[in-house]
Tab-separated table of C-alpha atoms and ligand atoms in Angstrom:
chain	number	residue	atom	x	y	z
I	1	UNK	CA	43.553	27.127	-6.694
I	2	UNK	CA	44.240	27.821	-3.083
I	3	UNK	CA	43.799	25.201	0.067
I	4	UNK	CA	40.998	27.305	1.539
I	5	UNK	CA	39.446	27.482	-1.655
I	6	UNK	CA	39.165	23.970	-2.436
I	7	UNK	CA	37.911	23.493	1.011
I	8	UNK	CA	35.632	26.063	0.186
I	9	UNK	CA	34.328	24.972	-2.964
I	10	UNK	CA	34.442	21.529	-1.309
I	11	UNK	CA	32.100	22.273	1.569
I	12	UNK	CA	29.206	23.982	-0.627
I	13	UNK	CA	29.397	21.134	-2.965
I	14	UNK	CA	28.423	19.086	0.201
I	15	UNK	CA	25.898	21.379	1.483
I	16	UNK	CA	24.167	21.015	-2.217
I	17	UNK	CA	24.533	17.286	-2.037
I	18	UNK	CA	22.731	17.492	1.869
I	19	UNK	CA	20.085	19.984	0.254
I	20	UNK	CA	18.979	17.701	-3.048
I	21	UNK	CA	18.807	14.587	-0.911
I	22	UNK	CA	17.167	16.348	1.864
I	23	UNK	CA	14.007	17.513	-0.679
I	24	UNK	CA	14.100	14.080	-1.798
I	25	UNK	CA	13.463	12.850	1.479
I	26	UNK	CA	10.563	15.327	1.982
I	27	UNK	CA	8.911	13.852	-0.910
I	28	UNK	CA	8.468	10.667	0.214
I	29	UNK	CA	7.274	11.927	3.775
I	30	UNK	CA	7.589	10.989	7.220
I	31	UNK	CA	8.503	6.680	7.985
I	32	UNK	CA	6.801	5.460	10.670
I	33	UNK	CA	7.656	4.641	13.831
I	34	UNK	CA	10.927	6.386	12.656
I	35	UNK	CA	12.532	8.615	14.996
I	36	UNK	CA	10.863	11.704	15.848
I	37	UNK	CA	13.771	13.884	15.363
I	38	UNK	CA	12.762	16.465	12.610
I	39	UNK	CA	13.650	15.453	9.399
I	40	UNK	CA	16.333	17.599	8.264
I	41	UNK	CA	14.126	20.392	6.514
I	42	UNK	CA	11.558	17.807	5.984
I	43	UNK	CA	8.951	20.774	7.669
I	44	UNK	CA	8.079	21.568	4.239
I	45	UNK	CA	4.612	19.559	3.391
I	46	UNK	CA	6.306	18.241	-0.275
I	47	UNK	CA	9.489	18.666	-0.276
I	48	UNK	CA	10.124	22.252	-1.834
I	49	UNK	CA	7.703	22.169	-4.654
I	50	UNK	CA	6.033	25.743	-5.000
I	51	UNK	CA	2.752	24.510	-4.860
I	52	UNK	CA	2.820	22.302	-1.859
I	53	UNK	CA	1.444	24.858	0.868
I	54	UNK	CA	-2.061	25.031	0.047
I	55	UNK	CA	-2.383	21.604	-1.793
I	56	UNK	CA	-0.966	19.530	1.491
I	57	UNK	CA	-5.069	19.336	3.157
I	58	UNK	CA	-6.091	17.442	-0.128
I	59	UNK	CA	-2.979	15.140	-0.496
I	60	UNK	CA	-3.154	14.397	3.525
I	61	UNK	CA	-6.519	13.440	2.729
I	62	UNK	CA	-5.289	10.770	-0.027
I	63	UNK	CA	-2.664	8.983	1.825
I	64	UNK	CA	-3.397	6.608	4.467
I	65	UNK	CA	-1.500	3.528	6.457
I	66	UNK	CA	1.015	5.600	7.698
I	67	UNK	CA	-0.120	5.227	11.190
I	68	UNK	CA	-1.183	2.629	13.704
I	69	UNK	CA	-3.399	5.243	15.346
I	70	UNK	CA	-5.636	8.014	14.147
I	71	UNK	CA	-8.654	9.889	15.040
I	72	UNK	CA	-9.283	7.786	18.260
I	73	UNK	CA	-8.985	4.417	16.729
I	74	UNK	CA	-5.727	2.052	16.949
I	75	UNK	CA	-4.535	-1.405	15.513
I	76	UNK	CA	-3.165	-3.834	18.366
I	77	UNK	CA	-1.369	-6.936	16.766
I	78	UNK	CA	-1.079	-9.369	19.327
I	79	UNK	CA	2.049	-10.988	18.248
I	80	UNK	CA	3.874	-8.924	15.208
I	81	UNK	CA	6.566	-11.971	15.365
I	82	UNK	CA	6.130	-14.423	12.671
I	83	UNK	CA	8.014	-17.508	11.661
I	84	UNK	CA	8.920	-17.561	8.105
I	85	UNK	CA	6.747	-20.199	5.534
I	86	UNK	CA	4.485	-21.472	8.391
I	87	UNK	CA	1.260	-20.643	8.428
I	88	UNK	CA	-0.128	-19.307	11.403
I	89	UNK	CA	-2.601	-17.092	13.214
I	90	UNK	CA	-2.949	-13.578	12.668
I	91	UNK	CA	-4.784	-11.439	15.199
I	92	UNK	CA	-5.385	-8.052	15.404
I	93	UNK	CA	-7.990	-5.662	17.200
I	94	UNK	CA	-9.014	-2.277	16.229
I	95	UNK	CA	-9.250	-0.051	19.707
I	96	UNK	CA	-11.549	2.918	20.277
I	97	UNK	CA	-9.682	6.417	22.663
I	98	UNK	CA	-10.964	4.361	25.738
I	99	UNK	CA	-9.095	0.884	24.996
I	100	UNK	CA	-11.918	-1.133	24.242
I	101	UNK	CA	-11.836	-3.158	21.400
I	102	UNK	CA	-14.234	-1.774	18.557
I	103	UNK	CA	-16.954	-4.375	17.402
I	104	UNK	CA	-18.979	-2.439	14.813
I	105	UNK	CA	-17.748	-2.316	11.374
I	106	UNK	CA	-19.674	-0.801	8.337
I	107	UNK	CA	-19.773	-3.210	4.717
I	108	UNK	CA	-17.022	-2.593	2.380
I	109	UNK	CA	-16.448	-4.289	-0.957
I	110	UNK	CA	-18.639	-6.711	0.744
I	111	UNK	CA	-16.891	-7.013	3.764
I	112	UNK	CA	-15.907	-5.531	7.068
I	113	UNK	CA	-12.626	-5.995	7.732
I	114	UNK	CA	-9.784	-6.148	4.737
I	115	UNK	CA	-5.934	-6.787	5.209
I	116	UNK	CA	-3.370	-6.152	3.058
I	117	UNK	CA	0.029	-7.688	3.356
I	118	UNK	CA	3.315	-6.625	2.223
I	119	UNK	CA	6.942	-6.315	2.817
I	120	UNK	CA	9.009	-3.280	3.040
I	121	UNK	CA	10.393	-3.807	-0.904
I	122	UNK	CA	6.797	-4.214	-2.019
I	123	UNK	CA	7.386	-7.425	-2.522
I	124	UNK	CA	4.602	-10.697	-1.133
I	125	UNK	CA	1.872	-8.606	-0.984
I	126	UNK	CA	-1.218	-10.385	0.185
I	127	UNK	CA	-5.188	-9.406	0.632
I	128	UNK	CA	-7.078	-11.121	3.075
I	129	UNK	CA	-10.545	-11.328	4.935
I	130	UNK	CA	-9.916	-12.086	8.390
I	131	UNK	CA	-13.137	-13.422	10.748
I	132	UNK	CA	-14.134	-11.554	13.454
I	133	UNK	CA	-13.922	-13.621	17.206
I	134	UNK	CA	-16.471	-13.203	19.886
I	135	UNK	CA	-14.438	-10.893	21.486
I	136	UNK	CA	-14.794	-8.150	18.601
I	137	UNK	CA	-10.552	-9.257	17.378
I	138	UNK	CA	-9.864	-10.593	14.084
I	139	UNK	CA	-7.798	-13.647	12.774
I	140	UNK	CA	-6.607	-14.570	9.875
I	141	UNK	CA	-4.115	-17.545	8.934
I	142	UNK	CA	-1.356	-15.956	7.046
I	143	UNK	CA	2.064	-17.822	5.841
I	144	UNK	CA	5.098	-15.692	4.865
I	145	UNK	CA	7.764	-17.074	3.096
I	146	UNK	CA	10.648	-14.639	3.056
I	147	UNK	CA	12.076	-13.006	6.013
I	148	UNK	CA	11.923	-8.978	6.945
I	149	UNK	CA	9.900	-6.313	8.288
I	150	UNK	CA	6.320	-6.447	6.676
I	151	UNK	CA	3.584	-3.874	6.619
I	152	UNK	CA	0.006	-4.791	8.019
I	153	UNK	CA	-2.816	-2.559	7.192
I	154	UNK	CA	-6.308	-2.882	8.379
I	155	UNK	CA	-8.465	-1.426	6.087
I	156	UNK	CA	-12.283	-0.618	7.569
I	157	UNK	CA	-15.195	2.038	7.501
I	158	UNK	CA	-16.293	2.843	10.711
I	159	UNK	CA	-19.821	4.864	11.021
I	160	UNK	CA	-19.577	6.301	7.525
I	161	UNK	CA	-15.802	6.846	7.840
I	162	UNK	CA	-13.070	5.221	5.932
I	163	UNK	CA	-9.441	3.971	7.708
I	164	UNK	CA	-6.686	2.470	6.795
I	165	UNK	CA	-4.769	2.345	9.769
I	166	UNK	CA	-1.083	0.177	9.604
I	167	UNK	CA	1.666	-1.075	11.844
I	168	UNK	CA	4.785	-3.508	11.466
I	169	UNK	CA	5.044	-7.369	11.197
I	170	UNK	CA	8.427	-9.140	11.790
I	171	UNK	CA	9.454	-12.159	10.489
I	172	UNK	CA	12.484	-14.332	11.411
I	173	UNK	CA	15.746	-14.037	9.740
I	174	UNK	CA	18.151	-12.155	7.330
I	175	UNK	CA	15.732	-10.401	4.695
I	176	UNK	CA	16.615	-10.457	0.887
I	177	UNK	CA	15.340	-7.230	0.014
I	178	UNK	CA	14.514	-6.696	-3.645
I	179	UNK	CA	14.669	-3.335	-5.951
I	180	UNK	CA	11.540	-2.558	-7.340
I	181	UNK	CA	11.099	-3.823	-10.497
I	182	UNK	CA	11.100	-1.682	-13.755
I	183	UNK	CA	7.812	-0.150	-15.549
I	184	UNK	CA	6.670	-2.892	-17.792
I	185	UNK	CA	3.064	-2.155	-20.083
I	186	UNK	CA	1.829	-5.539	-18.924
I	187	UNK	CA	3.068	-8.286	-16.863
I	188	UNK	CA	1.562	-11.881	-16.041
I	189	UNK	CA	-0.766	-12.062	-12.892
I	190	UNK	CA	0.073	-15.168	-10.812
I	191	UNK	CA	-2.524	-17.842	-12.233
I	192	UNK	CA	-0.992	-16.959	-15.896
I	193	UNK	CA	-3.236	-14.180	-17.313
I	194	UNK	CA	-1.882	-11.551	-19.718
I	195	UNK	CA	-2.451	-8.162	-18.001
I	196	UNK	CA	-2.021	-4.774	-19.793
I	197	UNK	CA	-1.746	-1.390	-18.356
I	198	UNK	CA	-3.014	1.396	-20.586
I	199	UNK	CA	-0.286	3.789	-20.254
I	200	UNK	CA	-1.661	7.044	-19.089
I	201	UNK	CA	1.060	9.573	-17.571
I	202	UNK	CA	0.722	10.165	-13.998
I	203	UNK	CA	1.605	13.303	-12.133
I	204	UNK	CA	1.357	14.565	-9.385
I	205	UNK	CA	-1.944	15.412	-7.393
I	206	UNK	CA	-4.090	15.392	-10.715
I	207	UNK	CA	-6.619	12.070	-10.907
I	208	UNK	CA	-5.014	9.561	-13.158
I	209	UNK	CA	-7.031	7.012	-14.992
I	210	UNK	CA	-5.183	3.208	-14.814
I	211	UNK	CA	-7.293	0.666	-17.044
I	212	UNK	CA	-6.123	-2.732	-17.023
I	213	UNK	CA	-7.120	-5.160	-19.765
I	214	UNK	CA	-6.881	-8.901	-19.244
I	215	UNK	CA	-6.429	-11.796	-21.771
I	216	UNK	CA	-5.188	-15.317	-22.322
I	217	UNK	CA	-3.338	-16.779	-25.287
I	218	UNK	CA	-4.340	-13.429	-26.711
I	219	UNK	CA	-8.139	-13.304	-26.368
I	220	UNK	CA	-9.632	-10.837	-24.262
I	221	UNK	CA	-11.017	-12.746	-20.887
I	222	UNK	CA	-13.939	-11.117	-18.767
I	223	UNK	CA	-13.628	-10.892	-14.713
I	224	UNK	CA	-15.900	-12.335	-12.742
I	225	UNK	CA	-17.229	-9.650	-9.976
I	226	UNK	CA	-14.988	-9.900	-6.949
I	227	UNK	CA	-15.352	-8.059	-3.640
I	228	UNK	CA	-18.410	-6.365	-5.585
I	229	UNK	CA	-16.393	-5.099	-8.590
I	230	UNK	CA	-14.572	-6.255	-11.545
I	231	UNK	CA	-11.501	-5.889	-9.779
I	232	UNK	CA	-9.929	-4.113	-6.815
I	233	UNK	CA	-6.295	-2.033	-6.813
I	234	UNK	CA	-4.389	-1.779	-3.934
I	235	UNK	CA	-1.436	1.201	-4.766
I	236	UNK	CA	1.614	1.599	-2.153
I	237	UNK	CA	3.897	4.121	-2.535
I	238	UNK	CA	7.746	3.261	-2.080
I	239	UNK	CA	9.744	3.570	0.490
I	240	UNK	CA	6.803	4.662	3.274
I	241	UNK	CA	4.402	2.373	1.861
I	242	UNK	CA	1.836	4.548	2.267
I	243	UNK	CA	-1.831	3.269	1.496
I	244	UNK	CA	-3.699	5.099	-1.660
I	245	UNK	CA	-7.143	5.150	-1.611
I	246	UNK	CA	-8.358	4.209	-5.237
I	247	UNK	CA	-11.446	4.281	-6.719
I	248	UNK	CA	-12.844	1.949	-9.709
I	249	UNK	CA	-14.613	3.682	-12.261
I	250	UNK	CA	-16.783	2.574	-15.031
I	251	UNK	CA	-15.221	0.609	-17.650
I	252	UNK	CA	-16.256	0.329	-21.885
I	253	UNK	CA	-15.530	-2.996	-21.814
I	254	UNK	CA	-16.015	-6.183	-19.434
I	255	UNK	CA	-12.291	-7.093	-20.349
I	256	UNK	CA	-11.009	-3.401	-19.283
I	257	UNK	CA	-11.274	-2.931	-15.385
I	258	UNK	CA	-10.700	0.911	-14.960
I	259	UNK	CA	-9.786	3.175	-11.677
I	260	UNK	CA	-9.130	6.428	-10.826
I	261	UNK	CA	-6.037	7.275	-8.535
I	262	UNK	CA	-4.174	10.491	-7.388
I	263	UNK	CA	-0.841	10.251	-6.665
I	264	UNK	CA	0.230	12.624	-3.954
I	265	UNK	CA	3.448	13.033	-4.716
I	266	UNK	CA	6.343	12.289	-7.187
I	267	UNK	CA	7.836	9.186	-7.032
I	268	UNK	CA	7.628	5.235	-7.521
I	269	UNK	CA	4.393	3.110	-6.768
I	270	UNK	CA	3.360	-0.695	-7.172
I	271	UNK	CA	-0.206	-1.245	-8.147
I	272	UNK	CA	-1.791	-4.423	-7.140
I	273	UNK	CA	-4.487	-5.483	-9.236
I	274	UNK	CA	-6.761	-8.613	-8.416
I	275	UNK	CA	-9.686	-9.612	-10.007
I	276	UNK	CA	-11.029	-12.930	-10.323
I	277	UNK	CA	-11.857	-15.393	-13.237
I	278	UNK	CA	-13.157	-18.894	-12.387
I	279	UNK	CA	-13.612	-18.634	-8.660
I	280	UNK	CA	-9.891	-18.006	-8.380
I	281	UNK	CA	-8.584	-14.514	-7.461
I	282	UNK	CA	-5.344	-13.224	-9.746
I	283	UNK	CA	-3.141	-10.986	-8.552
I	284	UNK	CA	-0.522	-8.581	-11.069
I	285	UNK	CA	1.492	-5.987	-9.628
I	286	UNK	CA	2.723	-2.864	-11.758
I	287	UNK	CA	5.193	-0.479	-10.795
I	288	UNK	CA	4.402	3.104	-11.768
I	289	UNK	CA	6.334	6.225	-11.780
I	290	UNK	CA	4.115	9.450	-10.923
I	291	UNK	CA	6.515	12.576	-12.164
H	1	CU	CU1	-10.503	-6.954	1.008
């Protein structure tokens, strides 16, 4: 084989390699607060698949938390620098197109204002209920034990309409960032329960059905209603982290909490389940791969 023709062959095999990893990064959609140089042929809504084009409305519709601002409403943070396993005081406002801090929030799962926690690997993911100040702000106390950059979401309804809006926490020092752990059926929330994922196949932009089923020493356990539910899901897709909107449905049985969830997009997701037994919330996280 010639030079030129290695070089040849060479250069298209690099061009493919550019191509594939280009769609992949498509997929997953835009990072925030990444640079706003045009992903390299990113313009396309998913990523090359033939269907994307008049899908992309509904799927835009289903994501949410990839931006600190949206439709005239912003989250301010008023210090995103955090030491690492102190507690402290988190405080946040949501601000309308004019500045001023918004003070009206509708009920939702009981209350008006819900935070969810999490680092950048998906890993110490926490759900809070901050109070509300007399000057319309929030505050929570929050403690983070590992270093890294951490994703805050605000999750509201605000006359009638639903937001998740989302910006960056820091916390001190060198970050030990974790792979995603593997698909497992069930895994062991934190207080010790038994939690099982009926496997359903997930794909892309259809409605998938996720019913958990909780037990102990192998005897089915019932949830106690939390946040007005028998449980509540929290799904983050990797690598933007960005914020599904999930709905429970009815389940058969008061061990089985069921919800409905379309997955924009192919691709990895952790599903944080919580539900409550005792008085004590439990939280199990499942990673689940939407292809
Ligand atoms: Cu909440």
């Amino acid at each position: 084989m010639s030079a030129p023709l290695r070089l040849g062959l060479f250069a298209a095999a690099l061009a493919l390699v550019f191509a594939a990893s280009t769609v992949a990064g498509g997929a997953v959609g835009p990072e925030p607060g990444s640079d706003p140089e045009p992903a390299h042929g990113g313009s396309e809504p998913t990523g090359g698949h033939a269907m994307a084009g008049g899908e992309h409305g509904a799927v835009a519709h289903e994501v949410r938390g990839l931006a600190s601002a949206q439709d005239g409403v912003r989250l301010i943070v008023e210090d995103p620098e955090l030491r690492r396993g102190r507690e402290q005081r988190l405080a946040f406002r949501i601000a309308d197109a004019h500045g001023e801090t918004v003070r009206h929030f509708d009920v939702e799962h009981t209350k008006r204002m819900h935070v969810i926690v999490a680092r950048r690997d998906l890993t110490g993911f926490q759900h809070l209920h901050p109070s509300q100040r007399a000057d319309g702000a929030w505050e929570v106390p929050v403690a983070l034990r590992d270093a890294g950059s951490y994703r805050l979401f605000a999750d509201f309804s605000r006359d009638g309409e639903p937001r998740t809006l989302a910006t960056d926490l820091r916390v001190d020092g060198r970050a030990d960032l974790r792979d995603l752990p593997a698909p497992a059926p069930s895994v062991v929330s934190d207080g010790g329960y038994d939690v099982e994922l009926a496997a359903a196949g997930a794909h892309p932009g259809e409605e998938a059905g996720l019913r958990f089923r909780i037990r102990r020493d192998g005897k089915p356990v019932s949830t106690e209603d939390y946040l007005g539910a028998g449980g509540h899901l929290v799904a983050l897709r990797e690598g933007d982290l960005a914020f599904l909107h999930v709905h429970p449905t009815k389940e058969a049985g008061s061990d089985e909490i069921g919800f409905a969830a379309t997955f924009p997009t192919e691709g990895r997701y952790r599903l944080f389940l919580q539900f409550q037994v005792g008085g004590e919330v439990q939280t199990a996280a499942f990673t689940q791969v939407v292809r």
